Tab-separated table of C-alpha atoms in Angstrom:
chain	number	residue	atom	x	y	z
A	1225	MET	CA	91.856	114.977	92.411
A	1226	LYS	CA	92.671	111.275	92.419
A	1227	SER	CA	89.898	108.940	91.406
A	1228	ARG	CA	88.805	106.043	93.595
A	1229	ARG	CA	90.557	103.729	91.161
A	1230	THR	CA	93.869	105.521	91.708
A	1231	PHE	CA	93.304	105.505	95.464
A	1232	LEU	CA	92.591	101.779	95.469
A	1233	VAL	CA	95.889	100.996	93.747
A	1234	ALA	CA	97.779	102.984	96.375
A	1235	PHE	CA	95.618	101.667	99.234
A	1236	GLY	CA	96.115	98.044	98.147
A	1237	ALA	CA	99.908	98.138	97.899
A	1238	ALA	CA	101.367	96.063	100.767
A	1239	LEU	CA	104.793	95.783	102.310
A	1240	THR	CA	106.108	92.307	103.031
A	1241	GLY	CA	108.969	91.483	105.406
A	1242	CYS	CA	111.167	88.399	105.742
A	1243	ALA	CA	113.555	86.281	107.976
A	1244	GLY	CA	116.589	83.760	108.473
A	1245	PRO	CA	117.639	80.234	109.677
A	1246	GLY	CA	119.797	78.658	112.280
A	1247	GLY	CA	118.547	78.562	115.837
A	1248	SER	CA	118.147	76.926	119.201
A	1249	GLN	CA	115.352	75.647	121.388
A	1250	THR	CA	114.536	77.020	124.854
A	1251	GLU	CA	112.038	75.773	127.406
A	1252	ILE	CA	109.859	78.407	129.031
A	1253	PRO	CA	108.642	78.525	132.655
A	1254	GLN	CA	105.056	79.089	133.714
A	1255	SER	CA	103.715	81.408	136.392
A	1256	THR	CA	100.358	82.697	137.519
A	1257	SER	CA	99.342	86.347	137.640
A	1258	PRO	CA	97.744	87.806	140.789
A	1259	THR	CA	94.356	87.736	139.037
A	1260	GLY	CA	94.611	84.020	138.305
A	1261	THR	CA	95.095	84.395	134.550
A	1262	THR	CA	97.686	81.924	133.303
A	1263	ARG	CA	100.956	83.753	132.626
A	1264	GLN	CA	103.964	82.257	130.871
A	1265	SER	CA	107.170	83.954	129.848
A	1266	ASP	CA	110.246	83.650	127.707
A	1267	PRO	CA	113.245	83.336	130.064
A	1268	ALA	CA	115.004	86.012	128.015
A	1269	THR	CA	112.568	88.516	129.521
A	1270	GLU	CA	114.128	87.838	132.902
A	1271	THR	CA	117.813	87.614	131.887
A	1272	ALA	CA	118.172	90.275	129.195
A	1273	THR	CA	119.385	93.742	130.134
A	1274	ASP	CA	116.694	96.305	129.351
A	1275	PRO	CA	118.187	99.761	128.565
A	1276	ARG	CA	114.822	101.514	128.510
A	1277	THR	CA	113.649	103.898	131.198
A	1278	ALA	CA	110.708	102.989	133.410
A	1279	SER	CA	108.354	105.111	131.305
A	1280	GLU	CA	109.434	103.320	128.125
A	1281	LYS	CA	109.094	99.758	129.391
A	1282	ARG	CA	106.221	97.521	128.396
A	1283	PRO	CA	102.822	98.077	129.956
A	1284	ASP	CA	101.088	95.340	131.867
A	1285	PRO	CA	98.966	93.034	129.681
A	1286	PRO	CA	95.240	93.682	129.533
A	1287	GLU	CA	93.086	92.006	132.138
A	1288	GLY	CA	89.453	90.980	132.338
A	1289	ASP	CA	87.154	88.034	131.891
A	1290	ALA	CA	87.788	87.914	128.132
A	1291	VAL	CA	91.573	87.449	128.580
A	1292	ARG	CA	91.937	83.684	128.783
A	1293	TRP	CA	95.714	83.564	129.069
A	1294	VAL	CA	98.837	85.650	128.497
A	1295	TYR	CA	102.223	84.555	127.175
A	1296	GLN	CA	105.055	87.050	127.675
A	1297	THR	CA	107.898	87.200	125.141
A	1298	ASN	CA	110.993	89.370	125.287
A	1299	GLY	CA	110.112	91.743	122.453
A	1300	PRO	CA	107.456	93.052	120.036
A	1301	MET	CA	104.983	90.670	118.414
A	1302	ALA	CA	103.438	93.274	116.106
A	1303	GLY	CA	105.579	92.788	113.032
A	1304	GLN	CA	108.230	94.896	111.382
A	1305	TRP	CA	105.977	97.866	110.619
A	1306	ALA	CA	103.580	99.006	113.299
A	1307	GLN	CA	101.008	100.258	110.801
A	1308	TYR	CA	100.516	96.829	109.245
A	1309	GLY	CA	98.826	93.798	110.803
A	1310	THR	CA	101.660	91.443	109.999
A	1311	ASN	CA	102.834	88.425	111.974
A	1312	ARG	CA	99.386	87.325	113.127
A	1313	PRO	CA	99.459	84.105	115.173
A	1314	VAL	CA	98.715	80.915	113.261
A	1315	VAL	CA	96.788	78.042	114.855
A	1316	ARG	CA	96.979	74.424	113.789
A	1317	ASP	CA	96.282	71.128	115.573
A	1318	GLY	CA	96.062	72.643	119.045
A	1319	THR	CA	99.203	74.797	118.752
A	1320	VAL	CA	99.555	78.570	118.388
A	1321	TYR	CA	102.603	79.633	116.359
A	1322	ALA	CA	103.758	83.243	116.632
A	1323	VAL	CA	106.793	85.251	115.534
A	1324	GLY	CA	108.470	88.042	117.459
A	1325	GLY	CA	110.620	88.814	120.432
A	1326	SER	CA	114.347	89.031	119.852
A	1327	ASN	CA	117.606	87.245	120.551
A	1328	ASP	CA	121.321	87.944	120.223
A	1329	ARG	CA	122.071	85.501	117.404
A	1330	GLY	CA	122.086	88.017	114.564
A	1331	THR	CA	121.846	91.656	113.490
A	1332	PRO	CA	121.062	93.155	110.064
A	1333	PRO	CA	123.983	93.439	107.629
A	1334	GLN	CA	123.019	97.011	106.741
A	1335	GLU	CA	121.847	100.037	108.681
A	1336	ARG	CA	118.163	101.012	108.782
A	1337	MET	CA	116.974	97.446	108.354
A	1338	GLN	CA	114.191	96.266	110.631
A	1339	PRO	CA	113.960	94.673	113.102
A	1340	PRO	CA	117.318	95.515	114.726
A	1341	ARG	CA	117.920	91.961	116.006
A	1342	SER	CA	117.064	88.395	115.078
A	1343	GLN	CA	113.699	87.003	116.164
A	1344	ASN	CA	112.059	83.905	117.627
A	1345	VAL	CA	109.322	81.476	116.680
A	1346	TYR	CA	107.078	80.524	119.597
A	1347	ALA	CA	104.892	77.426	119.869
A	1348	VAL	CA	102.245	77.589	122.608
A	1349	GLY	CA	99.337	75.207	123.169
A	1350	THR	CA	95.820	76.553	122.821
A	1351	ASP	CA	95.517	75.883	126.550
A	1352	GLY	CA	98.395	78.287	127.238
A	1353	THR	CA	101.094	75.690	127.903
A	1354	GLN	CA	104.541	76.285	126.496
A	1355	GLN	CA	105.843	73.855	123.854
A	1356	TRP	CA	109.030	75.331	122.412
A	1357	ARG	CA	110.864	78.440	121.246
A	1358	TYR	CA	113.098	78.534	118.183
A	1359	ALA	CA	115.746	81.294	118.178
A	1360	ALA	CA	116.611	82.199	114.585
A	1361	ASN	CA	119.714	84.130	113.549
A	1362	LYS	CA	117.734	86.562	111.370
A	1363	SER	CA	114.318	88.163	111.430
A	1364	VAL	CA	111.275	85.910	111.011
A	1365	PRO	CA	108.158	87.633	109.670
A	1366	VAL	CA	105.837	84.653	109.127
A	1367	VAL	CA	105.522	80.964	109.930
A	1368	THR	CA	103.381	78.407	108.110
A	1369	PRO	CA	102.507	75.201	109.962
A	1370	ALA	CA	102.543	71.995	107.922
A	1371	ALA	CA	102.313	68.287	108.638
A	1372	ASN	CA	104.724	67.389	111.471
A	1373	GLY	CA	106.540	70.706	111.324
A	1374	VAL	CA	106.672	74.389	110.500
A	1375	TYR	CA	107.951	76.296	107.467
A	1376	ALA	CA	109.309	79.804	107.914
A	1377	ILE	CA	110.846	82.482	105.755
A	1378	VAL	CA	113.897	83.917	107.485
A	1379	GLY	CA	116.112	86.811	106.406
A	1380	TRP	CA	116.422	90.578	106.426
A	1381	ASN	CA	114.773	93.309	104.396
A	1382	THR	CA	115.351	96.896	103.379
A	1383	ARG	CA	111.610	97.592	102.878
A	1384	MET	CA	112.436	97.502	99.169
A	1385	LEU	CA	114.380	94.251	98.833
A	1386	GLY	CA	114.851	91.049	100.781
A	1387	ILE	CA	118.388	90.222	101.909
A	1388	GLY	CA	119.574	86.649	102.531
A	1389	GLN	CA	116.071	85.233	102.652
A	1390	GLN	CA	115.592	81.479	103.004
A	1391	LEU	CA	112.892	78.885	103.450
A	1392	VAL	CA	113.575	76.793	106.552
A	1393	ARG	CA	111.831	73.842	108.155
A	1394	ILE	CA	111.472	73.525	111.932
A	1395	GLU	CA	110.340	70.396	113.780
A	1396	ASN	CA	109.792	70.411	117.556
A	1397	GLY	CA	111.756	73.647	117.819
A	1398	GLU	CA	114.791	72.332	115.949
A	1399	LEU	CA	116.055	73.506	112.550
A	1400	GLN	CA	115.976	70.683	109.983
A	1401	TRP	CA	117.254	72.472	106.874
A	1402	GLY	CA	117.307	75.764	105.000
A	1403	THR	CA	117.424	76.653	101.323
A	1404	GLU	CA	120.170	78.787	99.814
A	1405	PRO	CA	119.828	82.505	100.666
A	1406	ARG	CA	118.319	84.823	98.065
A	1407	ASP	CA	118.411	88.601	97.934
A	1408	THR	CA	114.703	88.965	97.314
A	1409	TYR	CA	111.486	88.664	99.268
A	1410	LEU	CA	110.118	85.163	99.767
A	1411	SER	CA	106.562	84.190	100.731
A	1412	VAL	CA	105.104	80.804	101.607
A	1413	LEU	CA	101.889	80.772	99.578
A	1414	GLY	CA	100.626	77.529	101.097
A	1415	THR	CA	101.368	73.856	101.536
A	1416	THR	CA	100.141	70.677	99.874
A	1417	ASP	CA	100.942	67.150	101.091
A	1418	GLY	CA	103.696	68.590	103.294
A	1419	THR	CA	105.300	70.495	100.415
A	1420	ALA	CA	105.824	74.271	100.714
A	1421	ILE	CA	104.865	76.439	97.735
A	1422	VAL	CA	107.077	79.546	97.741
A	1423	SER	CA	107.235	82.708	95.614
A	1424	THR	CA	109.767	85.489	95.120
A	1425	HIS	CA	108.844	89.151	94.755
A	1426	ASP	CA	110.087	92.696	95.352
A	1427	ASP	CA	108.726	96.227	95.573
A	1428	GLU	CA	108.308	96.511	91.790
A	1429	ILE	CA	105.258	94.476	90.856
A	1430	SER	CA	106.059	93.059	87.425
A	1431	ARG	CA	104.734	90.358	85.081
A	1432	ASN	CA	108.009	88.418	84.898
A	1433	GLY	CA	111.470	88.066	86.401
A	1434	GLU	CA	110.381	86.267	89.583
A	1435	SER	CA	110.069	82.608	90.608
A	1436	LEU	CA	107.589	80.088	91.940
A	1437	PHE	CA	109.089	76.962	93.500
A	1438	ALA	CA	108.140	73.998	95.674
A	1439	VAL	CA	110.203	72.256	98.362
A	1440	THR	CA	109.239	68.972	100.040
A	1441	ALA	CA	109.471	68.303	103.775
A	1442	ASP	CA	112.786	66.459	103.322
A	1443	SER	CA	114.271	69.492	101.467
A	1444	GLY	CA	113.753	68.031	97.997
A	1445	ARG	CA	113.142	70.591	95.253
A	1446	ARG	CA	109.990	69.668	93.339
A	1447	PHE	CA	110.087	72.433	90.706
A	1448	GLU	CA	111.027	76.051	90.028
A	1449	ARG	CA	109.671	78.216	87.226
A	1450	GLU	CA	109.641	81.870	86.188
A	1451	THR	CA	106.609	83.994	87.036
A	1452	GLY	CA	105.706	87.569	87.795
A	1453	ASP	CA	105.578	88.896	91.360
A	1454	ILE	CA	103.272	86.738	93.504
A	1455	ARG	CA	102.461	87.909	97.018
A	1456	LYS	CA	99.197	86.098	97.683
A	1457	ALA	CA	97.598	82.879	96.518
A	1458	VAL	CA	95.364	80.023	97.579
A	1459	VAL	CA	96.646	76.442	97.239
A	1460	GLN	CA	93.857	73.950	96.721
A	1461	ASN	CA	93.073	70.781	94.759
A	1462	GLY	CA	96.603	70.441	93.397
A	1463	THR	CA	96.624	73.993	92.073
A	1464	VAL	CA	98.137	77.333	93.066
A	1465	TYR	CA	95.639	80.106	92.278
A	1466	ALA	CA	97.758	83.253	92.424
A	1467	SER	CA	97.490	86.989	92.024
A	1468	GLU	CA	100.443	87.464	89.649
A	1469	GLY	CA	102.021	90.775	88.717
A	1470	PRO	CA	99.905	93.935	88.736
A	1471	ASP	CA	96.799	92.632	86.999
A	1472	ARG	CA	96.786	88.889	86.341
A	1473	THR	CA	95.323	85.794	88.013
A	1474	SER	CA	97.120	82.541	87.199
A	1475	ALA	CA	96.805	78.837	87.986
A	1476	PHE	CA	99.863	76.587	88.393
A	1477	ASP	CA	100.110	72.830	88.929
A	1478	THR	CA	101.579	72.027	92.372
A	1479	THR	CA	103.338	68.934	91.013
A	1480	ASP	CA	105.531	70.425	88.296
A	1481	GLY	CA	104.696	74.155	88.216
A	1482	THR	CA	102.977	74.027	84.831
A	1483	ARG	CA	101.008	77.187	84.101
A	1484	ARG	CA	97.472	75.970	83.489
A	1485	TRP	CA	95.963	79.325	82.599
A	1486	SER	CA	96.143	83.074	83.184
A	1487	TYR	CA	93.366	85.647	83.265
A	1488	PRO	CA	93.649	89.460	83.023
A	1489	GLY	CA	92.235	90.372	86.416
A	1490	ARG	CA	93.273	90.767	90.067
A	1491	LEU	CA	92.331	87.891	92.377
A	1492	LEU	CA	90.223	89.171	95.271
A	1493	GLY	CA	90.891	88.497	98.942
A	1494	ASP	CA	93.950	88.431	101.171
A	1495	PRO	CA	94.313	85.561	101.426
A	1496	PRO	CA	92.244	84.830	98.315
A	1497	ALA	CA	89.126	82.700	98.598
A	1498	HIS	CA	88.076	79.773	96.440
A	1499	TYR	CA	84.375	78.919	96.119
A	1500	GLY	CA	83.462	75.567	94.572
A	1501	ASP	CA	84.596	75.839	90.979
A	1502	SER	CA	84.771	79.658	90.893
A	1503	LEU	CA	87.206	82.449	91.676
A	1504	TYR	CA	86.317	86.137	91.800
A	1505	VAL	CA	88.542	88.826	90.308
A	1506	SER	CA	88.575	92.567	89.767
A	1507	GLU	CA	89.143	93.333	86.100
A	1508	GLU	CA	88.775	96.071	83.499
A	1509	THR	CA	86.300	95.876	80.648
A	1510	ASP	CA	87.250	96.494	77.030
A	1511	SER	CA	86.338	100.143	77.574
A	1512	GLY	CA	88.630	100.390	80.608
A	1513	GLU	CA	85.953	100.408	83.320
A	1514	PRO	CA	86.427	98.287	86.464
A	1515	ALA	CA	84.164	95.281	86.969
A	1516	LEU	CA	83.704	92.107	89.009
A	1517	ALA	CA	84.171	88.824	87.143
A	1518	ALA	CA	83.691	85.151	88.006
A	1519	ILE	CA	86.173	82.767	86.397
A	1520	ASP	CA	86.122	78.994	86.116
A	1521	GLU	CA	88.856	77.379	88.222
A	1522	SER	CA	89.543	74.654	85.658
A	1523	THR	CA	89.808	76.702	82.477
A	1524	GLY	CA	90.350	80.300	83.584
A	1525	ASP	CA	87.449	81.379	81.389
A	1526	SER	CA	85.115	84.144	82.496
A	1527	SER	CA	81.663	82.908	83.476
A	1528	TRP	CA	80.134	86.369	83.805
A	1529	GLN	CA	80.962	90.022	84.412
A	1530	TYR	CA	79.176	92.601	86.574
A	1531	GLN	CA	79.495	96.399	86.531
A	1532	ALA	CA	76.507	97.766	88.527
A	1533	ARG	CA	75.301	100.416	86.124
A	1534	ASN	CA	74.803	103.988	87.336
A	1535	VAL	CA	76.879	103.458	90.470
A	1536	THR	CA	79.739	105.966	90.211
A	1537	GLU	CA	81.658	107.795	87.537
A	1538	ASP	CA	84.591	105.438	88.126
A	1539	GLY	CA	82.600	102.245	87.594
A	1540	PHE	CA	82.377	99.250	89.948
A	1541	ASN	CA	85.608	99.334	91.970
A	1542	VAL	CA	85.119	96.027	93.763
A	1543	THR	CA	86.785	95.754	97.183
A	1544	GLY	CA	85.780	92.208	98.081
A	1545	ALA	CA	83.459	89.288	97.430
A	1546	ALA	CA	82.143	86.319	99.417
A	1547	GLU	CA	79.856	83.492	98.318
A	1548	ARG	CA	77.267	81.345	100.080
A	1549	ASP	CA	74.483	79.062	98.832
A	1550	GLY	CA	74.530	80.203	95.230
A	1551	THR	CA	74.824	83.935	95.934
A	1552	VAL	CA	77.920	86.128	95.826
A	1553	TYR	CA	78.011	89.317	97.894
A	1554	ALA	CA	80.349	92.047	96.630
A	1555	THR	CA	81.351	95.467	97.948
A	1556	GLU	CA	82.165	98.532	95.841
A	1557	PHE	CA	84.545	101.205	97.107
A	1558	GLY	CA	82.124	104.099	96.655
A	1559	GLY	CA	79.532	102.679	99.040
A	1560	LEU	CA	77.584	99.731	97.675
A	1561	LEU	CA	76.891	96.091	98.582
A	1562	VAL	CA	75.280	93.895	95.921
A	1563	ALA	CA	73.972	90.326	95.914
A	1564	LEU	CA	74.402	88.404	92.650
A	1565	GLN	CA	73.492	84.917	91.509
A	1566	SER	CA	76.787	83.026	91.410
A	1567	ALA	CA	75.674	81.068	88.323
A	1568	ASP	CA	75.246	84.019	85.969
A	1569	GLY	CA	75.841	87.280	87.862
A	1570	THR	CA	72.187	88.370	87.873
A	1571	GLU	CA	71.637	91.096	90.461
A	1572	GLN	CA	69.299	90.107	93.297
A	1573	TRP	CA	69.460	93.245	95.395
A	1574	ARG	CA	71.707	96.182	96.201
A	1575	TYR	CA	72.372	97.974	99.479
A	1576	PRO	CA	73.749	101.519	99.070
A	1577	THR	CA	75.593	103.163	101.944
A	1578	ALA	CA	76.305	106.782	102.827
A	1579	ASN	CA	80.050	106.178	103.085
A	1580	ASP	CA	82.838	104.178	101.424
A	1581	THR	CA	82.997	100.397	101.695
A	1582	ARG	CA	86.740	99.911	101.475
A	1583	GLY	CA	86.900	96.399	102.922
A	1584	PRO	CA	85.468	93.020	101.934
A	1585	PRO	CA	82.131	91.649	103.146
A	1586	VAL	CA	82.035	88.932	105.806
A	1587	ILE	CA	79.160	86.443	105.960
A	1588	ALA	CA	77.971	85.821	109.523
A	1589	ASN	CA	75.050	83.473	110.126
A	1590	ASP	CA	72.077	84.953	108.183
A	1591	THR	CA	73.679	88.327	107.527
A	1592	VAL	CA	76.518	89.810	105.521
A	1593	CYS	CA	78.613	92.303	107.490
A	1594	VAL	CA	80.092	95.268	105.652
A	1595	PRO	CA	82.645	97.851	106.866
A	1596	ILE	CA	81.230	101.342	106.356
A	1597	GLY	CA	83.598	104.310	106.399
A	1598	LYS	CA	86.359	103.976	108.973
A	1599	THR	CA	84.594	102.932	112.159
A	1600	THR	CA	81.203	101.327	111.436
A	1601	VAL	CA	79.882	97.899	110.464
A	1602	HIS	CA	76.447	97.197	108.992
A	1603	ALA	CA	74.829	93.742	109.092
A	1604	VAL	CA	72.524	93.165	106.117
A	1605	ASP	CA	70.016	90.353	105.664
A	1606	LEU	CA	71.324	87.814	103.150
A	1607	SER	CA	67.933	87.300	101.505
A	1608	THR	CA	66.381	90.765	101.438
A	1609	GLY	CA	69.294	93.218	101.487
A	1610	GLU	CA	67.762	95.088	104.441
A	1611	ARG	CA	69.918	96.324	107.285
A	1612	ILE	CA	69.466	94.333	110.499
A	1613	TRP	CA	71.837	96.244	112.776
A	1614	SER	CA	74.831	98.552	112.824
A	1615	HIS	CA	77.642	99.164	115.289
A	1616	SER	CA	80.264	101.922	115.493
A	1617	PHE	CA	83.662	101.813	117.191
A	1618	LYS	CA	85.865	104.491	118.710
A	1619	ARG	CA	88.874	103.462	116.622
A	1620	PRO	CA	89.214	102.598	112.915
A	1621	LEU	CA	87.915	99.146	111.992
A	1622	ARG	CA	90.713	97.133	110.401
A	1623	GLU	CA	89.274	93.631	109.960
A	1624	MET	CA	86.298	91.366	110.669
A	1625	GLN	CA	86.217	87.580	111.134
A	1626	THR	CA	83.491	85.170	112.191
A	1627	ALA	CA	83.327	82.513	114.878
A	1628	SER	CA	80.498	80.041	115.482
A	1629	ASP	CA	78.530	82.550	117.555
A	1630	ALA	CA	80.035	85.987	116.921
A	1631	VAL	CA	81.524	88.548	114.583
A	1632	VAL	CA	84.991	89.431	115.873
A	1633	CYS	CA	86.141	92.935	114.923
A	1634	TRP	CA	89.694	94.267	115.194
A	1635	THR	CA	90.175	98.011	115.592
A	1636	GLN	CA	93.462	99.915	115.694
A	1637	GLY	CA	93.990	103.550	116.586
A	1638	ASP	CA	97.000	105.694	117.400
A	1639	ASP	CA	96.767	104.889	121.098
A	1640	ALA	CA	95.409	101.373	121.322
A	1641	ALA	CA	93.852	98.395	119.573
A	1642	GLY	CA	90.578	96.703	120.351
A	1643	VAL	CA	89.133	93.240	119.814
A	1644	HIS	CA	85.324	93.286	119.953
A	1645	ALA	CA	82.973	90.294	119.742
A	1646	LEU	CA	79.431	91.077	118.589
A	1647	SER	CA	76.633	88.528	118.571
A	1648	PHE	CA	74.852	87.783	115.302
A	1649	ASP	CA	72.156	90.159	116.578
A	1650	GLY	CA	74.715	92.944	116.970
A	1651	ASP	CA	74.882	92.853	120.775
A	1652	PRO	CA	78.321	93.293	122.396
A	1653	MET	CA	79.526	90.008	123.919
A	1654	TRP	CA	83.023	90.954	125.054
A	1655	ARG	CA	85.849	93.301	124.224
A	1656	VAL	CA	89.510	93.773	125.094
A	1657	ILE	CA	91.387	97.070	124.685
A	1658	ILE	CA	95.164	96.704	124.246
A	1659	GLN	CA	97.514	99.657	124.596
A	1660	GLY	CA	99.740	100.261	121.565
A	1661	THR	CA	99.656	98.332	118.304
A	1662	THR	CA	98.960	94.663	117.737
A	1663	THR	CA	99.068	92.017	115.083
A	1664	ALA	CA	95.850	91.180	113.329
A	1665	PRO	CA	93.962	88.555	115.339
A	1666	THR	CA	93.347	84.952	114.370
A	1667	VAL	CA	89.837	83.761	115.157
A	1668	THR	CA	89.230	80.037	115.709
A	1669	GLU	CA	86.609	77.951	117.480
A	1670	SER	CA	89.008	77.531	120.408
A	1671	GLY	CA	89.419	81.290	120.865
A	1672	THR	CA	90.890	84.473	119.410
A	1673	TYR	CA	94.676	84.889	119.406
A	1674	ILE	CA	96.620	88.136	119.002
A	1675	GLY	CA	100.163	89.464	119.516
A	1676	THR	CA	101.012	92.871	120.917
A	1677	ARG	CA	103.716	95.417	120.239
A	1678	SER	CA	104.538	95.256	123.939
A	1679	GLY	CA	105.499	91.588	123.645
A	1680	TYR	CA	102.509	89.498	124.690
A	1681	ILE	CA	100.588	86.706	122.987
A	1682	LEU	CA	96.980	86.689	124.192
A	1683	LYS	CA	94.104	84.254	123.983
A	1684	LEU	CA	90.757	86.050	124.115
A	1685	GLY	CA	87.151	84.923	124.369
A	1686	GLU	CA	84.367	84.094	126.798
C-alpha cells in the first residue's frame, strides 16, 4: 500500500498549459436578460456556426440574487483540462481578465493537442461593462495583469511539452510584442516594476536544464539564467522566491537573476505565501522523515523545524501553512491542525480530525478554516484550538478563500460546481450552483468571479 508521502507526491503533481501571440481587438455588445441581470456577449457567439445538436449546446447561465452579472463568450472558460481549476479570472484595477472562448486564427500543429482552436483574452469591468477582446492565434492558458498592460503566455502544448510558447504583452487589447517561440512550457511567476519574471519547465521536474528570465514592458531582456523546473513562485521585495525542481526552495534577484540562496525543501502554497521575513517549506529531516520548517527570507537559513511527534507512522506530511499575529497554523495530511509560535516553532495547541486534511488552512476573522476529508470544512478558534462550527457540502470541496465578511468555498463534482459563501459564524449567506465544470473562482472585495465550461464569466455575491 502506498504511504501518505507517496500519495502526496502524486496528488501534488500539476499539469500546466500554454498559449500564442498575434491577435485582434473586437468590441462586444451589451444586452439585458429577461430577469434583469446584465448580460454581455462576444459577437462570435452570434456569428459562428455551431455544429452541435440542441442537447449538446450550452446551458443557460445560472440565475438568482447572487448572480450579479453574466458575460457570454463563444467557448469554454474552464481551461484545457476539465479536472483542473486552471484559467481562473484575474482582477486588477477594476478590470476582470479571463482566458477562453475560441477563434479561427490558429489550430494546433499536431493532433491531440488541446484546445482545438486558438483562444481569446477578455477584459471586462468589475461592473460588467465590456472593455476589449484580444484574439490570439494560439491557445492562451493564463494572463497576468501588470502596470498599463497585460502579459500572457501563448502557445500550444502536448500535455508533456510546450510547443511554440511565447511571452506577449497586450495593451488595450492590442499586441505590443512577443518573445521568440520556445518548445517548452512557460509560466509568468510574477511582475515587478512592470517587468515580467518568466520560467521554463516541462513534465520532468529536474534540478537543472531550465531557465528563469525577465522581460521589461518595452520588450527589453533584463536577464536569463539556468535553473531547475520552476512552476510556482512569489515575487516580492526584489526577490523571486521559487519552488525549484523536485525538492528545493530558491531565492533569485529580480534585477540580474543572481541566485541568493537555495534550501532543501518544497515551498508551500500555490501560489506560495510570504510572511514578514519568513517562508514555510516542507522538508525531510536527516533521518528522512517529513517536517515543516521556517526559513529566513534573507539568508535561506532554517529558523526552526517541527515534526509533531507521535502523529503518524509517516511523520508530519504538511499540506499547508498560514501565519497571523505571531502564530503559524499548519495542516498535516493524516488529519491534524497545529498552531505554532512563528518565532521558534513551539507548539501552542493541536486539533486532530477524524479524516484527512489534504488542503491548506485558511484564516478567516478569528478562526482558521480547515478542509476535512472531501466535503467538509471545520472552523477552529485561533486562540484555543476548539472547533467553532463545521459545514459539509454535497460535492467535493476544492478550495477556500476569504472576503471581508465571508469564507467563499468552491466545490466541483461530476455534474456541477458550486460557489458557497459562509459567514464567519458558519451560516450560509449565498450560493450558486453551476452545471458542468468551472475555473477556480477569484474572490475580491468587489465580488467573486468565475468562468464556466459552458462559456460564461460570472460575477457572484450579495
